Amino acid sequence: MVMSRKVFHRLVDYREVLDIVERYVRLSPKGIEEVPIEDAIGRVLAEDVYAPSDVPPFDRSLVDGYAVCALDVARAQEDRPVPLRVIARIGVASQPPTFSRGECVEVATGAPIPYPADAVVPVEYCDEVSNDTVFIRRRVAPGENIDFAASDVVRGQLLAERGTVITPAHVALFAATGIRKVKVFQRVRVAIIATGREIRPPGTELESWCIYDVDTYLLASLLTSRRCFTYVLKGIVPDEVSKLKAVLDEVLDEVDAVLIIAGTSAGVDDITYRVLSQYEPGIVAHGVKLRPGKPTIVAVVGDKVVFGLPGFPVSCYIAYRLVVEPVLMKLAGARFSSEGPTVRARLLTEVRGIIGFRRVVPVVVSRRGNELLAYPIPIKSSSIAHFLSCDGFILTEPSTEVIKRGTLVDVILINQQLSISDVLYIGSHCPLAERILRKVLGPNVKLIYVGSLGGLRALLHGGCDVAGSHLLDPETMEFNVPYVRRLGLRDVVVVRGYVREQGFIFRRDLAGKVSSFRDIVDLGLRFVNRNRGSGTRVLIEEILRKEAEELGMEPKELASRIKGFHVEFTTHEAVAIAIAQGRADVGFGIRYVAEKYGLGFKYVADEVFDLVISRSAMSEKYIRNVVEFMGSSAFKELIREYSGYKVHRDTGTVIFEA
């Protein structure tokens, strides 16, 4: 039986979803419970909380010193100290005495203030000459170094409103006023159902053409991060309408909301929308004006909310953050911003929108002086690792074609707080470069892999500190420096890196048969290419050009005869894995990954991998440590662990400055 295809008739804006759902069901908490304050983090207050006592409950000293009348020491100076008689010494939780003018009381930090003292002189400005006399060398103003009663919190003051998500600061405030328990709304119960015959749980052996279940654990961790939610995992359900409906029927009585993963799009095998169409009122929105995130389903079943989320992890994450989470937070009784925490940053390159959609653009955030800068990173909706290495994302407006460079934009943070690394590396992926940077810099470096050209462009716009590059210039046969000149980079230095062996990577049974693109064509082999902008792609095209010239044809003609020439992968590892899994026969890359995955290798050429560094970063000690390490004997020992890598005669030296 051939199933019909679903067409998205009307897409909704993600900000409309909350209102749409509330037309069918009341989004409100299901109950109230009282919990100890130490268990209240992340829970939602069910009632306003008022202070039952003053904080502090009495006047107390902020320092170790002497409680005095400010007028008595008004003339005190370093060279003309004022003597006062010490009548007592008190610590915390002590009954304060009363004293007269010309007298004082020695007090500890936190001790009550005796009458009629109106200031405390810190002990470092006092010289005690006997048991009952002290010389004061500094005058103090009335109120100085005293924490007055109710100066922090007044009894009856509103501490937190109903709907507040409780933080550690709230817990401290409740404790300070003597509150032991608070009333909170019950947690929202959520079920997670994964679908797909190709999905396998982590920890099991992965069969051919199958993938591990990412979204279940992504969603579970997102729910866990909000302690006002709890979840149950219902496992992986095959792509069969009857089986998914049976699981959904069972779980609807147990939870407040359901998240179904995948099967939401317009494919003939997608079943989630078919199942949800069988309920009343059923689907209330199918398709959201988000890219990625478009094939999101919102449904209401009785008084329960059910979401169908896209299967690709980035799409799933975006749909959860912008569509699902606001609804769940409303169910939890929380006052909540639909976007979550944001920062304001200046865009370093222009961003193109998609008319009719809000385009999700991942960015990394860096700091220049007091200003935050956002650099867009191109990422596929399936690339969760690359996405989560970014700091956040921006949303274009549906009517916006272009956001110009230099525009201030709101960056929606992926994590609750922004953490900017000391060093931001953007550029080509290299196992050795990653090892060097992590060895020298530890956790203080963030690595983003977008290819050599992408790294240089990021450096051009001020988007990173270091770019890794191995771009060959066919005209000069030099690496990297011609591209630095051509792109017009300024205030950068090129540090010579090391040499890597590049060549054809192939199945072991093809050893001795592949040494050129002509061999690939003659044998009818399937080739996998590298992405445009990568150094390896530049080398591939130069080799292709030379072979085509020898054959008396245009490079495009030779490329058209190579099966899979237009299939592009972004890393050497991806090429090797495709061959190891039998999805391709041959590719082009470094010897290191060929041996790592047990594949054959035919050497073609050496290439040079360099670090291009901004001058401002080069002035920092941690970057200089990287450069110094590359010129050390320790680096020469390290590089021996990487087959196909060699030290260059200029490794660790600055070969070009701009």
Tab-separated table of C-alpha atoms in Angstrom, residues 359-618:
chain	number	residue	atom	x	y	z
A	359	ARG	CA	16.151	31.308	9.664
A	360	VAL	CA	18.155	29.877	12.559
A	361	VAL	CA	21.793	30.972	12.234
A	362	PRO	CA	24.289	29.436	14.699
A	363	VAL	CA	27.028	31.814	15.885
A	364	VAL	CA	30.128	31.815	18.031
A	365	VAL	CA	30.545	34.790	20.332
A	366	SER	CA	33.848	36.522	21.062
A	367	ARG	CA	34.738	39.676	22.931
A	368	ARG	CA	36.567	42.760	21.704
A	369	GLY	CA	37.008	45.194	24.564
A	370	ASN	CA	33.583	45.679	26.115
A	371	GLU	CA	31.694	44.582	22.990
A	372	LEU	CA	30.426	41.117	22.107
A	373	LEU	CA	30.842	39.940	18.510
A	374	ALA	CA	28.845	37.214	16.731
A	375	TYR	CA	30.310	35.184	13.871
A	376	PRO	CA	27.890	32.945	11.897
A	377	ILE	CA	28.870	29.297	11.409
A	378	PRO	CA	27.316	27.255	8.553
A	379	ILE	CA	25.891	24.037	10.008
A	380	LYS	CA	23.621	21.283	8.691
A	381	SER	CA	20.482	20.365	10.623
A	382	SER	CA	21.972	16.919	11.266
A	383	SER	CA	25.238	18.222	12.783
A	384	ILE	CA	24.475	18.382	16.492
A	385	ALA	CA	28.151	18.347	17.574
A	386	HIS	CA	28.991	21.381	15.439
A	387	PHE	CA	25.834	23.168	16.558
A	388	LEU	CA	26.472	22.645	20.251
A	389	SER	CA	30.049	23.899	19.854
A	390	CYS	CA	28.519	27.281	19.028
A	391	ASP	CA	27.483	29.732	21.730
A	392	GLY	CA	24.003	30.440	20.445
A	393	PHE	CA	21.923	31.332	17.422
A	394	ILE	CA	20.163	34.299	15.903
A	395	LEU	CA	16.763	34.342	14.230
A	396	THR	CA	16.120	36.305	11.063
A	397	GLU	CA	12.700	37.890	10.596
A	398	PRO	CA	10.399	36.306	7.966
A	399	SER	CA	10.470	39.562	5.986
A	400	THR	CA	14.263	40.021	6.131
A	401	GLU	CA	16.423	39.201	3.126
A	402	VAL	CA	19.751	40.362	4.572
A	403	ILE	CA	21.050	41.410	7.990
A	404	LYS	CA	24.024	43.647	7.300
A	405	ARG	CA	27.440	43.241	8.843
A	406	GLY	CA	27.796	45.421	11.940
A	407	THR	CA	24.134	45.087	12.960
A	408	LEU	CA	23.441	44.518	16.645
A	409	VAL	CA	21.572	41.219	17.004
A	410	ASP	CA	20.080	39.196	19.846
A	411	VAL	CA	21.919	35.915	20.304
A	412	ILE	CA	19.784	33.215	21.926
A	413	LEU	CA	22.205	31.271	24.097
A	414	ILE	CA	22.459	27.495	23.862
A	415	ASN	CA	23.547	27.304	27.497
A	416	GLN	CA	22.068	29.310	30.351
A	417	GLN	CA	25.215	31.431	30.625
A	418	LEU	CA	27.712	32.664	28.046
A	419	SER	CA	31.224	31.317	28.525
A	420	ILE	CA	33.814	32.834	26.196
A	421	SER	CA	37.021	30.836	25.713
A	422	ASP	CA	40.405	32.544	25.852
A	423	VAL	CA	41.199	31.290	22.342
A	424	LEU	CA	38.799	30.707	19.439
A	425	TYR	CA	40.084	28.495	16.614
A	426	ILE	CA	38.124	28.392	13.357
A	427	GLY	CA	39.448	26.584	10.321
A	428	SER	CA	40.446	23.235	8.914
A	429	HIS	CA	40.127	20.114	11.023
A	430	CYS	CA	43.419	18.387	11.762
A	431	PRO	CA	43.886	15.754	14.490
A	432	LEU	CA	47.391	17.001	15.292
A	433	ALA	CA	46.392	20.675	15.446
A	434	GLU	CA	43.592	19.756	17.847
A	435	ARG	CA	46.036	17.750	19.978
A	436	ILE	CA	48.501	20.661	20.124
A	437	LEU	CA	45.910	23.267	21.071
A	438	ARG	CA	44.279	21.117	23.727
A	439	LYS	CA	47.634	20.025	25.155
A	440	VAL	CA	48.914	23.601	25.536
A	441	LEU	CA	45.668	25.482	26.216
A	442	GLY	CA	43.576	22.821	27.953
A	443	PRO	CA	39.917	23.825	28.295
A	444	ASN	CA	40.644	27.453	27.346
A	445	VAL	CA	40.246	26.888	23.596
A	446	LYS	CA	37.122	26.483	21.475
A	447	LEU	CA	37.504	24.657	18.147
A	448	ILE	CA	35.165	25.198	15.179
A	449	TYR	CA	35.816	23.326	11.921
A	450	VAL	CA	34.635	25.047	8.736
A	451	GLY	CA	37.541	24.413	6.354
A	452	SER	CA	40.686	26.401	5.594
A	453	LEU	CA	39.008	29.146	3.586
A	454	GLY	CA	36.239	29.503	6.160
A	455	GLY	CA	38.859	29.956	8.863
A	456	LEU	CA	40.714	32.673	6.948
A	457	ARG	CA	37.445	34.498	6.291
A	458	ALA	CA	36.589	34.318	9.987
A	459	LEU	CA	39.983	35.823	10.790
A	460	LEU	CA	39.423	38.519	8.149
A	461	HIS	CA	36.226	39.641	9.876
A	462	GLY	CA	37.652	39.409	13.386
A	463	GLY	CA	35.662	36.286	14.191
A	464	CYS	CA	38.490	34.212	15.670
A	465	ASP	CA	42.015	34.276	17.068
A	466	VAL	CA	43.574	31.387	15.149
A	467	ALA	CA	42.785	29.779	11.795
A	468	GLY	CA	44.206	26.463	10.618
A	469	SER	CA	44.875	26.343	6.878
A	470	HIS	CA	46.465	24.103	4.226
A	471	LEU	CA	45.481	25.903	1.006
A	472	LEU	CA	47.691	25.348	-2.027
A	473	ASP	CA	47.985	28.197	-4.528
A	474	PRO	CA	48.296	26.524	-7.975
A	475	GLU	CA	50.027	29.545	-9.512
A	476	THR	CA	52.877	29.855	-7.006
A	477	MET	CA	52.676	26.330	-5.514
A	478	GLU	CA	52.903	28.001	-2.102
A	479	PHE	CA	50.687	27.143	0.824
A	480	ASN	CA	48.456	29.615	2.679
A	481	VAL	CA	50.424	32.879	2.345
A	482	PRO	CA	49.036	33.695	-1.153
A	483	TYR	CA	45.497	33.309	0.223
A	484	VAL	CA	46.277	35.600	3.150
A	485	ARG	CA	47.421	38.221	0.629
A	486	ARG	CA	44.519	37.613	-1.763
A	487	LEU	CA	41.860	37.930	0.939
A	488	GLY	CA	43.447	41.130	2.218
A	489	LEU	CA	44.026	39.959	5.790
A	490	ARG	CA	45.679	42.547	8.008
A	491	ASP	CA	47.331	42.365	11.411
A	492	VAL	CA	47.968	38.635	11.186
A	493	VAL	CA	51.014	36.374	11.221
A	494	VAL	CA	51.468	32.995	9.559
A	495	VAL	CA	53.229	30.437	11.740
A	496	ARG	CA	54.689	27.513	9.840
A	497	GLY	CA	53.123	24.290	10.969
A	498	TYR	CA	54.033	20.845	9.665
A	499	VAL	CA	53.850	18.599	6.621
A	500	ARG	CA	51.088	16.055	5.940
A	501	GLU	CA	51.041	13.339	3.276
A	502	GLN	CA	47.969	13.514	1.026
A	503	GLY	CA	46.838	10.901	-1.424
A	504	PHE	CA	44.159	8.501	-2.583
A	505	ILE	CA	42.396	6.505	0.147
A	506	PHE	CA	40.752	3.248	-0.930
A	507	ARG	CA	39.635	-0.249	0.028
A	508	ARG	CA	42.526	-2.621	0.735
A	509	ASP	CA	41.591	-4.837	-2.217
A	510	LEU	CA	42.290	-1.903	-4.564
A	511	ALA	CA	45.965	-1.673	-3.562
A	512	GLY	CA	48.140	-1.137	-6.641
A	513	LYS	CA	45.137	-0.275	-8.803
A	514	VAL	CA	44.476	3.381	-7.898
A	515	SER	CA	47.027	6.127	-8.445
A	516	SER	CA	45.074	8.676	-10.495
A	517	PHE	CA	41.613	9.945	-11.338
A	518	ARG	CA	41.928	8.168	-14.682
A	519	ASP	CA	42.215	4.863	-12.785
A	520	ILE	CA	39.035	5.728	-10.863
A	521	VAL	CA	37.180	6.377	-14.127
A	522	ASP	CA	38.527	3.278	-15.894
A	523	LEU	CA	37.623	1.011	-12.971
A	524	GLY	CA	34.192	2.643	-12.493
A	525	LEU	CA	34.896	3.310	-8.820
A	526	ARG	CA	32.731	5.443	-6.546
A	527	PHE	CA	34.570	8.560	-5.355
A	528	VAL	CA	33.815	10.810	-2.363
A	529	ASN	CA	35.061	14.385	-2.557
A	530	ARG	CA	35.965	16.998	0.025
A	531	ASN	CA	33.974	20.199	0.538
A	532	ARG	CA	34.629	23.396	-1.399
A	533	GLY	CA	36.815	25.800	0.564
A	534	SER	CA	38.866	23.042	2.152
A	535	GLY	CA	42.583	22.799	1.473
A	536	THR	CA	42.192	19.212	0.348
A	537	ARG	CA	39.578	20.217	-2.250
A	538	VAL	CA	41.989	22.788	-3.689
A	539	LEU	CA	44.653	20.081	-3.994
A	540	ILE	CA	42.151	17.655	-5.560
A	541	GLU	CA	41.162	20.187	-8.207
A	542	GLU	CA	44.790	20.985	-9.026
A	543	ILE	CA	45.567	17.282	-9.524
A	544	LEU	CA	42.386	16.927	-11.599
A	545	ARG	CA	43.413	19.917	-13.745
A	546	LYS	CA	46.827	18.423	-14.493
A	547	GLU	CA	45.376	15.022	-15.386
A	548	ALA	CA	42.732	16.601	-17.618
A	549	GLU	CA	45.424	18.599	-19.401
A	550	GLU	CA	47.418	15.419	-20.045
A	551	LEU	CA	44.274	13.764	-21.410
A	552	GLY	CA	43.470	16.764	-23.610
A	553	MET	CA	40.143	17.595	-21.963
A	554	GLU	CA	38.633	20.186	-19.670
A	555	PRO	CA	38.705	19.490	-15.901
A	556	LYS	CA	34.897	19.661	-15.830
A	557	GLU	CA	34.672	16.877	-18.396
A	558	LEU	CA	36.988	14.611	-16.410
A	559	ALA	CA	35.094	15.417	-13.194
A	560	SER	CA	31.796	14.506	-14.867
A	561	ARG	CA	33.151	11.019	-15.597
A	562	ILE	CA	34.010	10.359	-11.936
A	563	LYS	CA	31.158	8.720	-10.038
A	564	GLY	CA	30.388	10.728	-6.899
A	565	PHE	CA	32.714	13.645	-7.629
A	566	HIS	CA	30.006	16.030	-6.450
A	567	VAL	CA	29.436	14.126	-3.188
A	568	GLU	CA	31.201	16.288	-0.599
A	569	PHE	CA	32.300	15.477	2.954
A	570	THR	CA	33.705	18.023	5.392
A	571	THR	CA	36.448	16.008	7.132
A	572	HIS	CA	39.112	13.437	6.301
A	573	GLU	CA	37.451	11.083	8.788
A	574	ALA	CA	34.111	11.314	6.982
A	575	VAL	CA	35.780	10.289	3.714
A	576	ALA	CA	37.541	7.340	5.353
A	577	ILE	CA	34.395	6.160	7.153
A	578	ALA	CA	32.378	6.223	3.913
A	579	ILE	CA	34.954	3.953	2.293
A	580	ALA	CA	35.264	1.680	5.337
A	581	GLN	CA	31.476	1.227	5.401
A	582	GLY	CA	31.320	0.410	1.698
A	583	ARG	CA	29.430	3.547	0.700
A	584	ALA	CA	32.329	4.553	-1.547
A	585	ASP	CA	35.413	2.927	-3.049
A	586	VAL	CA	37.947	5.733	-3.049
A	587	GLY	CA	38.526	9.240	-1.752
A	588	PHE	CA	41.339	11.685	-1.173
A	589	GLY	CA	42.857	12.644	2.180
A	590	ILE	CA	45.700	12.274	4.635
A	591	ARG	CA	47.596	9.051	5.293
A	592	TYR	CA	46.795	9.255	9.021
A	593	VAL	CA	43.049	8.604	8.591
A	594	ALA	CA	43.628	5.907	5.964
A	595	GLU	CA	45.700	3.903	8.445
A	596	LYS	CA	43.354	4.772	11.319
A	597	TYR	CA	40.461	3.054	9.504
A	598	GLY	CA	42.483	0.184	8.016
A	599	LEU	CA	42.351	1.454	4.422
A	600	GLY	CA	44.833	1.578	1.570
A	601	PHE	CA	46.768	4.749	0.728
A	602	LYS	CA	48.579	5.947	-2.389
A	603	TYR	CA	50.820	8.934	-1.740
A	604	VAL	CA	50.338	11.856	-4.144
A	605	ALA	CA	51.777	15.001	-2.543
A	606	ASP	CA	52.951	16.708	0.611
A	607	GLU	CA	50.997	19.642	1.949
A	608	VAL	CA	51.752	22.205	4.640
A	609	PHE	CA	49.363	22.897	7.514
A	610	ASP	CA	49.922	26.365	9.038
A	611	LEU	CA	48.401	28.456	11.810
A	612	VAL	CA	47.314	31.976	10.860
A	613	ILE	CA	47.075	34.080	14.018
A	614	SER	CA	45.799	37.596	14.695
A	615	ARG	CA	48.433	40.000	16.044
A	616	SER	CA	46.327	40.752	19.099
A	617	ALA	CA	46.175	37.039	19.953
A	618	MET	CA	49.877	36.632	19.202
